[in-house]
JSON list of C-alpha atoms in Angstrom, two decimals:
[
{"chain": "A", "resi": 1, "resn": "MET", "atom": "CA", "xyz": [0.00, 0.00, 0.00]},
{"chain": "A", "resi": 2, "resn": "GLY", "atom": "CA", "xyz": [1.69, 3.16, -1.20]},
{"chain": "A", "resi": 3, "resn": "GLY", "atom": "CA", "xyz": [2.31, 6.03, 1.20]},
{"chain": "A", "resi": 4, "resn": "ASP", "atom": "CA", "xyz": [1.73, 3.93, 4.30]},
{"chain": "A", "resi": 5, "resn": "THR", "atom": "CA", "xyz": [3.63, 4.63, 7.53]},
{"chain": "A", "resi": 6, "resn": "GLU", "atom": "CA", "xyz": [5.39, 1.78, 9.35]},
{"chain": "A", "resi": 7, "resn": "LEU", "atom": "CA", "xyz": [4.87, 2.00, 13.13]},
{"chain": "A", "resi": 8, "resn": "LEU", "atom": "CA", "xyz": [6.39, -1.26, 14.38]},
{"chain": "A", "resi": 9, "resn": "SER", "atom": "CA", "xyz": [8.13, -4.22, 12.76]},
{"chain": "A", "resi": 10, "resn": "ASP", "atom": "CA", "xyz": [9.06, -7.74, 13.80]},
{"chain": "A", "resi": 11, "resn": "VAL", "atom": "CA", "xyz": [10.86, -10.56, 11.96]},
{"chain": "A", "resi": 12, "resn": "LEU", "atom": "CA", "xyz": [10.33, -14.26, 12.70]},
{"chain": "A", "resi": 13, "resn": "LYS", "atom": "CA", "xyz": [12.70, -16.91, 11.31]},
{"chain": "A", "resi": 14, "resn": "VAL", "atom": "CA", "xyz": [10.79, -20.17, 11.19]},
{"chain": "A", "resi": 15, "resn": "GLN", "atom": "CA", "xyz": [12.66, -23.19, 9.79]},
{"chain": "A", "resi": 16, "resn": "ASN", "atom": "CA", "xyz": [13.31, -22.32, 6.12]},
{"chain": "A", "resi": 17, "resn": "LYS", "atom": "CA", "xyz": [10.93, -19.34, 6.13]},
{"chain": "A", "resi": 18, "resn": "ILE", "atom": "CA", "xyz": [11.08, -15.70, 7.17]},
{"chain": "A", "resi": 19, "resn": "PHE", "atom": "CA", "xyz": [7.94, -13.87, 8.27]},
{"chain": "A", "resi": 20, "resn": "TYR", "atom": "CA", "xyz": [7.73, -10.07, 8.43]},
{"chain": "A", "resi": 21, "resn": "LEU", "atom": "CA", "xyz": [5.08, -8.68, 10.76]},
{"chain": "A", "resi": 22, "resn": "ASP", "atom": "CA", "xyz": [4.56, -4.94, 10.30]},
{"chain": "A", "resi": 23, "resn": "LEU", "atom": "CA", "xyz": [2.13, -2.61, 12.05]},
{"chain": "A", "resi": 24, "resn": "LYS", "atom": "CA", "xyz": [1.30, 0.10, 9.52]},
{"chain": "A", "resi": 25, "resn": "GLU", "atom": "CA", "xyz": [-1.05, 3.05, 9.13]},
{"chain": "A", "resi": 26, "resn": "ASN", "atom": "CA", "xyz": [-2.66, 4.84, 6.22]},
{"chain": "A", "resi": 27, "resn": "GLY", "atom": "CA", "xyz": [-5.67, 7.07, 5.64]},
{"chain": "A", "resi": 28, "resn": "ARG", "atom": "CA", "xyz": [-8.06, 4.19, 6.33]},
{"chain": "A", "resi": 29, "resn": "GLY", "atom": "CA", "xyz": [-6.50, 3.30, 9.69]},
{"chain": "A", "resi": 30, "resn": "LYS", "atom": "CA", "xyz": [-3.99, 0.88, 11.20]},
{"chain": "A", "resi": 31, "resn": "TYR", "atom": "CA", "xyz": [-3.40, -2.68, 10.05]},
{"chain": "A", "resi": 32, "resn": "ILE", "atom": "CA", "xyz": [-0.96, -5.57, 10.46]},
{"chain": "A", "resi": 33, "resn": "LYS", "atom": "CA", "xyz": [0.72, -6.96, 7.36]},
{"chain": "A", "resi": 34, "resn": "ILE", "atom": "CA", "xyz": [2.17, -10.48, 7.64]},
{"chain": "A", "resi": 35, "resn": "ALA", "atom": "CA", "xyz": [4.46, -11.37, 4.72]},
{"chain": "A", "resi": 36, "resn": "GLU", "atom": "CA", "xyz": [5.91, -14.84, 4.22]},
{"chain": "A", "resi": 37, "resn": "LYS", "atom": "CA", "xyz": [9.11, -15.49, 2.30]},
{"chain": "A", "resi": 38, "resn": "GLY", "atom": "CA", "xyz": [10.03, -19.14, 1.92]},
{"chain": "A", "resi": 39, "resn": "LYS", "atom": "CA", "xyz": [12.04, -21.59, -0.13]},
{"chain": "A", "resi": 40, "resn": "TYR", "atom": "CA", "xyz": [9.20, -23.81, -1.38]},
{"chain": "A", "resi": 41, "resn": "ARG", "atom": "CA", "xyz": [6.52, -21.26, -2.36]},
{"chain": "A", "resi": 42, "resn": "PRO", "atom": "CA", "xyz": [6.35, -17.69, -3.69]},
{"chain": "A", "resi": 43, "resn": "LYS", "atom": "CA", "xyz": [6.18, -14.78, -1.26]},
{"chain": "A", "resi": 44, "resn": "SER", "atom": "CA", "xyz": [2.66, -14.17, 0.01]},
{"chain": "A", "resi": 45, "resn": "SER", "atom": "CA", "xyz": [1.01, -11.94, 2.58]},
{"chain": "A", "resi": 46, "resn": "VAL", "atom": "CA", "xyz": [-2.21, -11.25, 4.46]},
{"chain": "A", "resi": 47, "resn": "VAL", "atom": "CA", "xyz": [-3.39, -7.89, 5.75]},
{"chain": "A", "resi": 48, "resn": "VAL", "atom": "CA", "xyz": [-5.24, -7.81, 9.08]},
{"chain": "A", "resi": 49, "resn": "PRO", "atom": "CA", "xyz": [-7.20, -4.67, 10.08]},
{"chain": "A", "resi": 50, "resn": "LEU", "atom": "CA", "xyz": [-6.20, -3.69, 13.61]},
{"chain": "A", "resi": 51, "resn": "SER", "atom": "CA", "xyz": [-9.70, -4.51, 14.88]},
{"chain": "A", "resi": 52, "resn": "GLY", "atom": "CA", "xyz": [-8.78, -8.19, 14.38]},
{"chain": "A", "resi": 53, "resn": "LEU", "atom": "CA", "xyz": [-5.73, -8.06, 16.67]},
{"chain": "A", "resi": 54, "resn": "HIS", "atom": "CA", "xyz": [-7.36, -9.61, 19.76]},
{"chain": "A", "resi": 55, "resn": "SER", "atom": "CA", "xyz": [-9.19, -12.27, 17.73]},
{"chain": "A", "resi": 56, "resn": "PHE", "atom": "CA", "xyz": [-5.90, -13.36, 16.15]},
{"chain": "A", "resi": 57, "resn": "ILE", "atom": "CA", "xyz": [-4.29, -13.61, 19.61]},
{"chain": "A", "resi": 58, "resn": "GLN", "atom": "CA", "xyz": [-7.20, -15.82, 20.73]},
{"chain": "A", "resi": 59, "resn": "LEU", "atom": "CA", "xyz": [-6.78, -18.05, 17.68]},
{"chain": "A", "resi": 60, "resn": "PHE", "atom": "CA", "xyz": [-3.03, -18.42, 18.20]},
{"chain": "A", "resi": 61, "resn": "ASP", "atom": "CA", "xyz": [-3.81, -19.38, 21.81]},
{"chain": "A", "resi": 62, "resn": "PHE", "atom": "CA", "xyz": [-6.26, -22.00, 20.55]},
{"chain": "A", "resi": 63, "resn": "TYR", "atom": "CA", "xyz": [-3.83, -23.56, 18.06]},
{"chain": "A", "resi": 64, "resn": "MET", "atom": "CA", "xyz": [-0.96, -23.54, 20.57]},
{"chain": "A", "resi": 65, "resn": "ASN", "atom": "CA", "xyz": [-3.05, -26.06, 22.55]},
{"chain": "A", "resi": 66, "resn": "THR", "atom": "CA", "xyz": [-4.24, -28.12, 19.54]},
{"chain": "A", "resi": 67, "resn": "ASP", "atom": "CA", "xyz": [-2.52, -31.41, 18.71]},
{"chain": "A", "resi": 68, "resn": "GLY", "atom": "CA", "xyz": [-2.53, -33.16, 15.35]},
{"chain": "A", "resi": 69, "resn": "PRO", "atom": "CA", "xyz": [-3.76, -31.88, 11.98]},
{"chain": "A", "resi": 70, "resn": "GLY", "atom": "CA", "xyz": [-7.42, -32.82, 12.50]},
{"chain": "A", "resi": 71, "resn": "PRO", "atom": "CA", "xyz": [-10.41, -30.82, 11.24]},
{"chain": "A", "resi": 72, "resn": "GLN", "atom": "CA", "xyz": [-9.84, -27.86, 13.56]},
{"chain": "A", "resi": 73, "resn": "SER", "atom": "CA", "xyz": [-10.88, -25.13, 11.12]},
{"chain": "A", "resi": 74, "resn": "ARG", "atom": "CA", "xyz": [-11.85, -21.75, 12.56]},
{"chain": "A", "resi": 75, "resn": "ASP", "atom": "CA", "xyz": [-13.04, -18.50, 10.97]},
{"chain": "A", "resi": 76, "resn": "VAL", "atom": "CA", "xyz": [-12.80, -14.91, 12.12]},
{"chain": "A", "resi": 77, "resn": "VAL", "atom": "CA", "xyz": [-14.64, -12.07, 10.36]},
{"chain": "A", "resi": 78, "resn": "VAL", "atom": "CA", "xyz": [-12.75, -8.76, 10.48]},
{"chain": "A", "resi": 79, "resn": "GLU", "atom": "CA", "xyz": [-14.59, -5.88, 8.83]},
{"chain": "A", "resi": 80, "resn": "SER", "atom": "CA", "xyz": [-15.07, -6.94, 5.17]},
{"chain": "A", "resi": 81, "resn": "LYS", "atom": "CA", "xyz": [-12.63, -9.87, 5.36]},
{"chain": "A", "resi": 82, "resn": "VAL", "atom": "CA", "xyz": [-12.81, -13.50, 6.43]},
{"chain": "A", "resi": 83, "resn": "PHE", "atom": "CA", "xyz": [-9.71, -15.24, 7.81]},
{"chain": "A", "resi": 84, "resn": "ASN", "atom": "CA", "xyz": [-9.81, -19.04, 7.90]},
{"chain": "A", "resi": 85, "resn": "PHE", "atom": "CA", "xyz": [-7.39, -20.87, 10.24]},
{"chain": "A", "resi": 86, "resn": "SER", "atom": "CA", "xyz": [-6.79, -24.60, 9.70]},
{"chain": "A", "resi": 87, "resn": "CYS", "atom": "CA", "xyz": [-4.24, -27.27, 10.63]},
{"chain": "A", "resi": 88, "resn": "GLY", "atom": "CA", "xyz": [-2.58, -29.57, 8.14]},
{"chain": "A", "resi": 89, "resn": "GLU", "atom": "CA", "xyz": [0.41, -31.85, 7.71]},
{"chain": "A", "resi": 90, "resn": "ASN", "atom": "CA", "xyz": [2.82, -32.57, 4.85]},
{"chain": "A", "resi": 91, "resn": "ASP", "atom": "CA", "xyz": [6.23, -34.23, 4.43]},
{"chain": "A", "resi": 92, "resn": "ARG", "atom": "CA", "xyz": [7.86, -31.30, 6.24]},
{"chain": "A", "resi": 93, "resn": "GLY", "atom": "CA", "xyz": [5.62, -31.61, 9.30]},
{"chain": "A", "resi": 94, "resn": "ARG", "atom": "CA", "xyz": [2.54, -30.01, 10.81]},
{"chain": "A", "resi": 95, "resn": "TYR", "atom": "CA", "xyz": [1.53, -26.45, 9.91]},
{"chain": "A", "resi": 96, "resn": "LEU", "atom": "CA", "xyz": [-1.08, -23.75, 10.53]},
{"chain": "A", "resi": 97, "resn": "ARG", "atom": "CA", "xyz": [-2.64, -22.23, 7.40]},
{"chain": "A", "resi": 98, "resn": "ILE", "atom": "CA", "xyz": [-4.12, -18.72, 7.48]},
{"chain": "A", "resi": 99, "resn": "PHE", "atom": "CA", "xyz": [-6.29, -17.92, 4.47]},
{"chain": "A", "resi": 100, "resn": "GLU", "atom": "CA", "xyz": [-7.59, -14.39, 3.81]},
{"chain": "A", "resi": 101, "resn": "SER", "atom": "CA", "xyz": [-10.59, -13.84, 1.56]},
{"chain": "A", "resi": 102, "resn": "GLY", "atom": "CA", "xyz": [-13.04, -11.02, 0.92]},
{"chain": "A", "resi": 103, "resn": "GLY", "atom": "CA", "xyz": [-11.81, -7.44, 1.18]},
{"chain": "A", "resi": 104, "resn": "GLY", "atom": "CA", "xyz": [-10.18, -6.33, -2.04]},
{"chain": "A", "resi": 105, "resn": "TYR", "atom": "CA", "xyz": [-9.79, -9.79, -3.56]},
{"chain": "A", "resi": 106, "resn": "PRO", "atom": "CA", "xyz": [-12.04, -10.10, -6.65]},
{"chain": "A", "resi": 107, "resn": "ALA", "atom": "CA", "xyz": [-11.81, -13.90, -6.34]},
{"chain": "A", "resi": 108, "resn": "GLY", "atom": "CA", "xyz": [-9.90, -16.35, -4.20]},
{"chain": "A", "resi": 109, "resn": "GLY", "atom": "CA", "xyz": [-7.54, -14.85, -1.67]},
{"chain": "A", "resi": 110, "resn": "SER", "atom": "CA", "xyz": [-4.09, -15.10, -0.12]},
{"chain": "A", "resi": 111, "resn": "SER", "atom": "CA", "xyz": [-2.66, -17.56, 2.41]},
{"chain": "A", "resi": 112, "resn": "LEU", "atom": "CA", "xyz": [0.26, -18.14, 4.77]},
{"chain": "A", "resi": 113, "resn": "MET", "atom": "CA", "xyz": [1.66, -21.50, 5.87]},
{"chain": "A", "resi": 114, "resn": "VAL", "atom": "CA", "xyz": [3.19, -21.39, 9.37]},
{"chain": "A", "resi": 115, "resn": "PRO", "atom": "CA", "xyz": [5.16, -24.54, 10.38]},
{"chain": "A", "resi": 116, "resn": "ALA", "atom": "CA", "xyz": [3.88, -25.47, 13.85]},
{"chain": "A", "resi": 117, "resn": "GLY", "atom": "CA", "xyz": [7.29, -26.49, 15.18]},
{"chain": "A", "resi": 118, "resn": "TRP", "atom": "CA", "xyz": [8.08, -28.62, 18.21]},
{"chain": "A", "resi": 119, "resn": "ALA", "atom": "CA", "xyz": [5.28, -28.27, 20.79]},
{"chain": "A", "resi": 120, "resn": "ASN", "atom": "CA", "xyz": [3.78, -25.53, 18.57]},
{"chain": "A", "resi": 121, "resn": "ALA", "atom": "CA", "xyz": [6.72, -23.24, 19.30]},
{"chain": "A", "resi": 122, "resn": "ASN", "atom": "CA", "xyz": [6.36, -21.32, 16.01]},
{"chain": "A", "resi": 123, "resn": "ILE", "atom": "CA", "xyz": [2.68, -20.64, 16.61]},
{"chain": "A", "resi": 124, "resn": "ARG", "atom": "CA", "xyz": [3.66, -19.40, 20.07]},
{"chain": "A", "resi": 125, "resn": "ALA", "atom": "CA", "xyz": [6.16, -17.02, 18.44]},
{"chain": "A", "resi": 126, "resn": "PHE", "atom": "CA", "xyz": [3.38, -15.54, 16.30]},
{"chain": "A", "resi": 127, "resn": "ARG", "atom": "CA", "xyz": [1.22, -15.12, 19.36]},
{"chain": "A", "resi": 128, "resn": "GLU", "atom": "CA", "xyz": [4.04, -13.29, 21.18]},
{"chain": "A", "resi": 129, "resn": "SER", "atom": "CA", "xyz": [4.61, -11.01, 18.18]},
{"chain": "A", "resi": 130, "resn": "PHE", "atom": "CA", "xyz": [0.93, -9.99, 18.15]},
{"chain": "A", "resi": 131, "resn": "GLU", "atom": "CA", "xyz": [1.07, -9.51, 21.92]},
{"chain": "A", "resi": 132, "resn": "LYS", "atom": "CA", "xyz": [4.09, -7.23, 21.39]},
{"chain": "A", "resi": 133, "resn": "ILE", "atom": "CA", "xyz": [2.01, -5.10, 19.01]},
{"chain": "A", "resi": 134, "resn": "ALA", "atom": "CA", "xyz": [-0.85, -4.93, 21.53]},
{"chain": "A", "resi": 135, "resn": "ASN", "atom": "CA", "xyz": [1.53, -3.89, 24.33]},
{"chain": "A", "resi": 136, "resn": "TRP", "atom": "CA", "xyz": [3.17, -1.23, 22.15]},
{"chain": "A", "resi": 137, "resn": "LEU", "atom": "CA", "xyz": [-0.24, 0.26, 21.32]},
{"chain": "A", "resi": 138, "resn": "ASN", "atom": "CA", "xyz": [-1.15, 0.36, 25.02]},
{"chain": "A", "resi": 139, "resn": "GLN", "atom": "CA", "xyz": [2.15, 2.07, 25.92]},
{"chain": "A", "resi": 140, "resn": "THR", "atom": "CA", "xyz": [1.77, 4.77, 23.26]},
{"chain": "A", "resi": 141, "resn": "GLY", "atom": "CA", "xyz": [-1.49, 5.93, 24.81]},
{"chain": "A", "resi": 142, "resn": "LEU", "atom": "CA", "xyz": [-3.36, 5.76, 21.51]},
{"chain": "A", "resi": 143, "resn": "PRO", "atom": "CA", "xyz": [-7.18, 5.74, 21.60]},
{"chain": "A", "resi": 144, "resn": "PRO", "atom": "CA", "xyz": [-8.60, 2.25, 22.17]},
{"chain": "A", "resi": 145, "resn": "VAL", "atom": "CA", "xyz": [-9.33, 0.26, 19.02]},
{"chain": "A", "resi": 146, "resn": "GLU", "atom": "CA", "xyz": [-12.77, -1.27, 18.51]},
{"chain": "A", "resi": 147, "resn": "MET", "atom": "CA", "xyz": [-11.99, -4.97, 18.35]},
{"chain": "A", "resi": 148, "resn": "SER", "atom": "CA", "xyz": [-13.76, -7.46, 16.12]},
{"chain": "A", "resi": 149, "resn": "SER", "atom": "CA", "xyz": [-16.36, -9.74, 17.69]},
{"chain": "A", "resi": 150, "resn": "GLY", "atom": "CA", "xyz": [-16.63, -12.00, 14.65]},
{"chain": "A", "resi": 151, "resn": "LEU", "atom": "CA", "xyz": [-14.63, -14.89, 16.14]},
{"chain": "A", "resi": 152, "resn": "ALA", "atom": "CA", "xyz": [-16.09, -18.39, 15.95]},
{"chain": "A", "resi": 153, "resn": "LEU", "atom": "CA", "xyz": [-14.15, -20.88, 18.09]},
{"chain": "A", "resi": 154, "resn": "THR", "atom": "CA", "xyz": [-16.98, -23.41, 18.20]},
{"chain": "A", "resi": 155, "resn": "SER", "atom": "CA", "xyz": [-16.80, -26.36, 15.83]},
{"chain": "A", "resi": 156, "resn": "LYS", "atom": "CA", "xyz": [-20.56, -26.52, 15.14]},
{"chain": "A", "resi": 157, "resn": "PRO", "atom": "CA", "xyz": [-21.15, -25.98, 11.41]},
{"chain": "A", "resi": 158, "resn": "ASP", "atom": "CA", "xyz": [-24.64, -24.57, 11.99]},
{"chain": "A", "resi": 159, "resn": "THR", "atom": "CA", "xyz": [-23.68, -21.85, 14.47]},
{"chain": "A", "resi": 160, "resn": "VAL", "atom": "CA", "xyz": [-25.35, -18.60, 13.35]},
{"chain": "A", "resi": 161, "resn": "THR", "atom": "CA", "xyz": [-24.05, -15.16, 14.36]},
{"chain": "A", "resi": 162, "resn": "LEU", "atom": "CA", "xyz": [-24.94, -11.64, 13.23]},
{"chain": "A", "resi": 163, "resn": "ASP", "atom": "CA", "xyz": [-22.29, -8.92, 13.29]},
{"chain": "A", "resi": 164, "resn": "VAL", "atom": "CA", "xyz": [-21.70, -5.51, 11.70]},
{"chain": "A", "resi": 165, "resn": "SER", "atom": "CA", "xyz": [-18.93, -4.71, 9.20]},
{"chain": "A", "resi": 166, "resn": "LYS", "atom": "CA", "xyz": [-16.76, -1.59, 9.35]},
{"chain": "A", "resi": 167, "resn": "GLU", "atom": "CA", "xyz": [-18.93, -0.10, 6.60]},
{"chain": "A", "resi": 168, "resn": "GLY", "atom": "CA", "xyz": [-22.01, -0.56, 8.81]},
{"chain": "A", "resi": 169, "resn": "GLY", "atom": "CA", "xyz": [-23.64, -3.41, 6.92]},
{"chain": "A", "resi": 170, "resn": "PRO", "atom": "CA", "xyz": [-24.74, -6.65, 8.59]},
{"chain": "A", "resi": 171, "resn": "VAL", "atom": "CA", "xyz": [-22.57, -9.78, 8.36]},
{"chain": "A", "resi": 172, "resn": "LEU", "atom": "CA", "xyz": [-24.40, -13.10, 8.78]},
{"chain": "A", "resi": 173, "resn": "SER", "atom": "CA", "xyz": [-22.14, -16.06, 9.59]},
{"chain": "A", "resi": 174, "resn": "VAL", "atom": "CA", "xyz": [-23.50, -19.60, 9.24]},
{"chain": "A", "resi": 175, "resn": "GLY", "atom": "CA", "xyz": [-20.78, -22.10, 10.13]},
{"chain": "A", "resi": 176, "resn": "SER", "atom": "CA", "xyz": [-17.98, -21.50, 7.63]},
{"chain": "A", "resi": 177, "resn": "LYS", "atom": "CA", "xyz": [-20.15, -19.36, 5.33]},
{"chain": "A", "resi": 178, "resn": "HIS", "atom": "CA", "xyz": [-20.29, -15.57, 5.71]},
{"chain": "A", "resi": 179, "resn": "PHE", "atom": "CA", "xyz": [-22.83, -13.27, 4.04]},
{"chain": "A", "resi": 180, "resn": "PHE", "atom": "CA", "xyz": [-22.08, -9.55, 3.74]},
{"chain": "A", "resi": 181, "resn": "PHE", "atom": "CA", "xyz": [-25.10, -7.28, 3.08]},
{"chain": "A", "resi": 182, "resn": "ASP", "atom": "CA", "xyz": [-24.35, -3.86, 1.61]},
{"chain": "A", "resi": 183, "resn": "ALA", "atom": "CA", "xyz": [-26.75, -1.17, 0.32]},
{"chain": "A", "resi": 184, "resn": "ARG", "atom": "CA", "xyz": [-25.21, 0.52, -2.73]},
{"chain": "A", "resi": 185, "resn": "MET", "atom": "CA", "xyz": [-26.13, 3.07, -5.38]},
{"chain": "A", "resi": 186, "resn": "ASN", "atom": "CA", "xyz": [-24.95, 3.78, -8.93]},
{"chain": "A", "resi": 187, "resn": "ASP", "atom": "CA", "xyz": [-26.24, 5.69, -11.97]},
{"chain": "A", "resi": 188, "resn": "ARG", "atom": "CA", "xyz": [-28.97, 3.07, -12.43]},
{"chain": "A", "resi": 189, "resn": "GLY", "atom": "CA", "xyz": [-30.30, 3.45, -8.89]},
{"chain": "A", "resi": 190, "resn": "ARG", "atom": "CA", "xyz": [-30.11, 1.77, -5.47]},
{"chain": "A", "resi": 191, "resn": "TYR", "atom": "CA", "xyz": [-29.47, -1.92, -4.97]},
{"chain": "A", "resi": 192, "resn": "LEU", "atom": "CA", "xyz": [-28.61, -4.51, -2.33]},
{"chain": "A", "resi": 193, "resn": "LYS", "atom": "CA", "xyz": [-25.31, -6.36, -2.76]},
{"chain": "A", "resi": 194, "resn": "ILE", "atom": "CA", "xyz": [-25.04, -9.72, -1.00]},
{"chain": "A", "resi": 195, "resn": "LYS", "atom": "CA", "xyz": [-21.57, -11.29, -0.95]},
{"chain": "A", "resi": 196, "resn": "GLU", "atom": "CA", "xyz": [-21.04, -14.87, 0.23]},
{"chain": "A", "resi": 197, "resn": "VAL", "atom": "CA", "xyz": [-17.53, -15.84, 1.32]},
{"chain": "A", "resi": 198, "resn": "SER", "atom": "CA", "xyz": [-16.70, -19.46, 2.10]},
{"chain": "A", "resi": 199, "resn": "GLY", "atom": "CA", "xyz": [-13.06, -20.55, 2.23]},
{"chain": "A", "resi": 200, "resn": "ASN", "atom": "CA", "xyz": [-11.48, -19.51, -1.07]},
{"chain": "A", "resi": 201, "resn": "MET", "atom": "CA", "xyz": [-14.85, -19.15, -2.83]},
{"chain": "A", "resi": 202, "resn": "LYS", "atom": "CA", "xyz": [-16.81, -15.93, -3.25]},
{"chain": "A", "resi": 203, "resn": "THR", "atom": "CA", "xyz": [-20.29, -15.45, -4.77]},
{"chain": "A", "resi": 204, "resn": "LEU", "atom": "CA", "xyz": [-21.99, -12.14, -5.47]},
{"chain": "A", "resi": 205, "resn": "LEU", "atom": "CA", "xyz": [-25.73, -11.43, -5.71]},
{"chain": "A", "resi": 206, "resn": "VAL", "atom": "CA", "xyz": [-27.21, -8.04, -6.66]},
{"chain": "A", "resi": 207, "resn": "VAL", "atom": "CA", "xyz": [-30.90, -7.23, -5.98]},
{"chain": "A", "resi": 208, "resn": "PRO", "atom": "CA", "xyz": [-32.40, -3.89, -7.22]},
{"chain": "A", "resi": 209, "resn": "ALA", "atom": "CA", "xyz": [-33.81, -1.91, -4.30]},
{"chain": "A", "resi": 210, "resn": "HIS", "atom": "CA", "xyz": [-37.37, -1.88, -5.67]},
{"chain": "A", "resi": 211, "resn": "ALA", "atom": "CA", "xyz": [-37.31, -5.71, -5.79]},
{"chain": "A", "resi": 212, "resn": "VAL", "atom": "CA", "xyz": [-36.03, -6.34, -2.24]},
{"chain": "A", "resi": 213, "resn": "ALA", "atom": "CA", "xyz": [-39.53, -6.71, -0.74]},
{"chain": "A", "resi": 214, "resn": "LYS", "atom": "CA", "xyz": [-40.50, -9.29, -3.38]},
{"chain": "A", "resi": 215, "resn": "PHE", "atom": "CA", "xyz": [-37.11, -10.97, -2.86]},
{"chain": "A", "resi": 216, "resn": "GLN", "atom": "CA", "xyz": [-37.93, -11.37, 0.86]},
{"chain": "A", "resi": 217, "resn": "GLU", "atom": "CA", "xyz": [-41.41, -12.66, -0.04]},
{"chain": "A", "resi": 218, "resn": "ALA", "atom": "CA", "xyz": [-39.91, -15.20, -2.45]},
{"chain": "A", "resi": 219, "resn": "ILE", "atom": "CA", "xyz": [-37.59, -16.50, 0.29]},
{"chain": "A", "resi": 220, "resn": "SER", "atom": "CA", "xyz": [-40.55, -16.89, 2.68]},
{"chain": "A", "resi": 221, "resn": "LEU", "atom": "CA", "xyz": [-42.59, -18.75, 0.07]},
{"chain": "A", "resi": 222, "resn": "ALA", "atom": "CA", "xyz": [-39.66, -21.04, -0.77]},
{"chain": "A", "resi": 223, "resn": "MET", "atom": "CA", "xyz": [-39.10, -21.91, 2.90]},
{"chain": "A", "resi": 224, "resn": "MET", "atom": "CA", "xyz": [-42.81, -22.71, 3.41]},
{"chain": "A", "resi": 225, "resn": "ALA", "atom": "CA", "xyz": [-42.81, -25.17, 0.51]},
{"chain": "A", "resi": 226, "resn": "GLN", "atom": "CA", "xyz": [-42.15, -28.88, 0.98]},
{"chain": "A", "resi": 227, "resn": "PRO", "atom": "CA", "xyz": [-38.38, -29.49, 0.58]},
{"chain": "A", "resi": 228, "resn": "ARG", "atom": "CA", "xyz": [-37.36, -31.51, -2.49]},
{"chain": "A", "resi": 229, "resn": "PRO", "atom": "CA", "xyz": [-34.36, -33.89, -2.62]},
{"chain": "A", "resi": 230, "resn": "ASP", "atom": "CA", "xyz": [-31.29, -32.20, -4.06]},
{"chain": "A", "resi": 231, "resn": "PRO", "atom": "CA", "xyz": [-29.40, -34.50, -6.48]},
{"chain": "A", "resi": 232, "resn": "GLU", "atom": "CA", "xyz": [-26.35, -32.22, -6.30]},
{"chain": "A", "resi": 233, "resn": "GLY", "atom": "CA", "xyz": [-25.97, -32.60, -2.53]},
{"chain": "A", "resi": 234, "resn": "PRO", "atom": "CA", "xyz": [-26.26, -30.06, 0.29]},
{"chain": "A", "resi": 235, "resn": "GLY", "atom": "CA", "xyz": [-23.50, -27.75, -0.99]},
{"chain": "A", "resi": 236, "resn": "GLY", "atom": "CA", "xyz": [-21.76, -27.61, 2.39]},
{"chain": "A", "resi": 237, "resn": "LEU", "atom": "CA", "xyz": [-24.79, -26.45, 4.38]},
{"chain": "A", "resi": 238, "resn": "GLN", "atom": "CA", "xyz": [-26.22, -28.45, 7.24]},
{"chain": "A", "resi": 239, "resn": "ALA", "atom": "CA", "xyz": [-29.66, -27.86, 8.71]}
]
């Protein structure tokens, strides 16, 4: 991001990788950029709005105490972004994957692969780096940051939560799916934009404002009808 100011920087050397963690600021606010430079994959990075700082610390705490690759996938919604945390294992050992989607990505997203290390020592190092940022912010006497509440540490796929994005629109989270509702306007008039983010997939739906009431009515009618078997499967949703 051009013209951004670097406030604090930390470097973590993890096995054959180097991670750069930078607290930066621009006209839209403060954020944490985590850049990964490794031998086996091209350099990649994720950008975390500062409101996600505490949620990331909670997630690093969770994965520090998680053993084995398993299906321990967790999401955190930060403003207009979704960060998916998941464990995995390859021939180089166990790792923690952080996948960023939404935000400015037109499709897909960006990911980091953090080797877990012995007794999750590398994950602990990330947690300590984020804690260092939090302590520095407290010591500088800056105004408190409104922290994200979009953290889902439960493993139930049908958990439903309703939050608010930085832009003021509602965010509906259903398990690993997240729906962003945003009222927009262009030269053709007002409309409702509904964006679904699930893992590395993103779907966009646009409803003209004058059709929203009928759209709601259509949903009600569809839900009152007798469900029909779906030959294509449930598409990842569970009732």
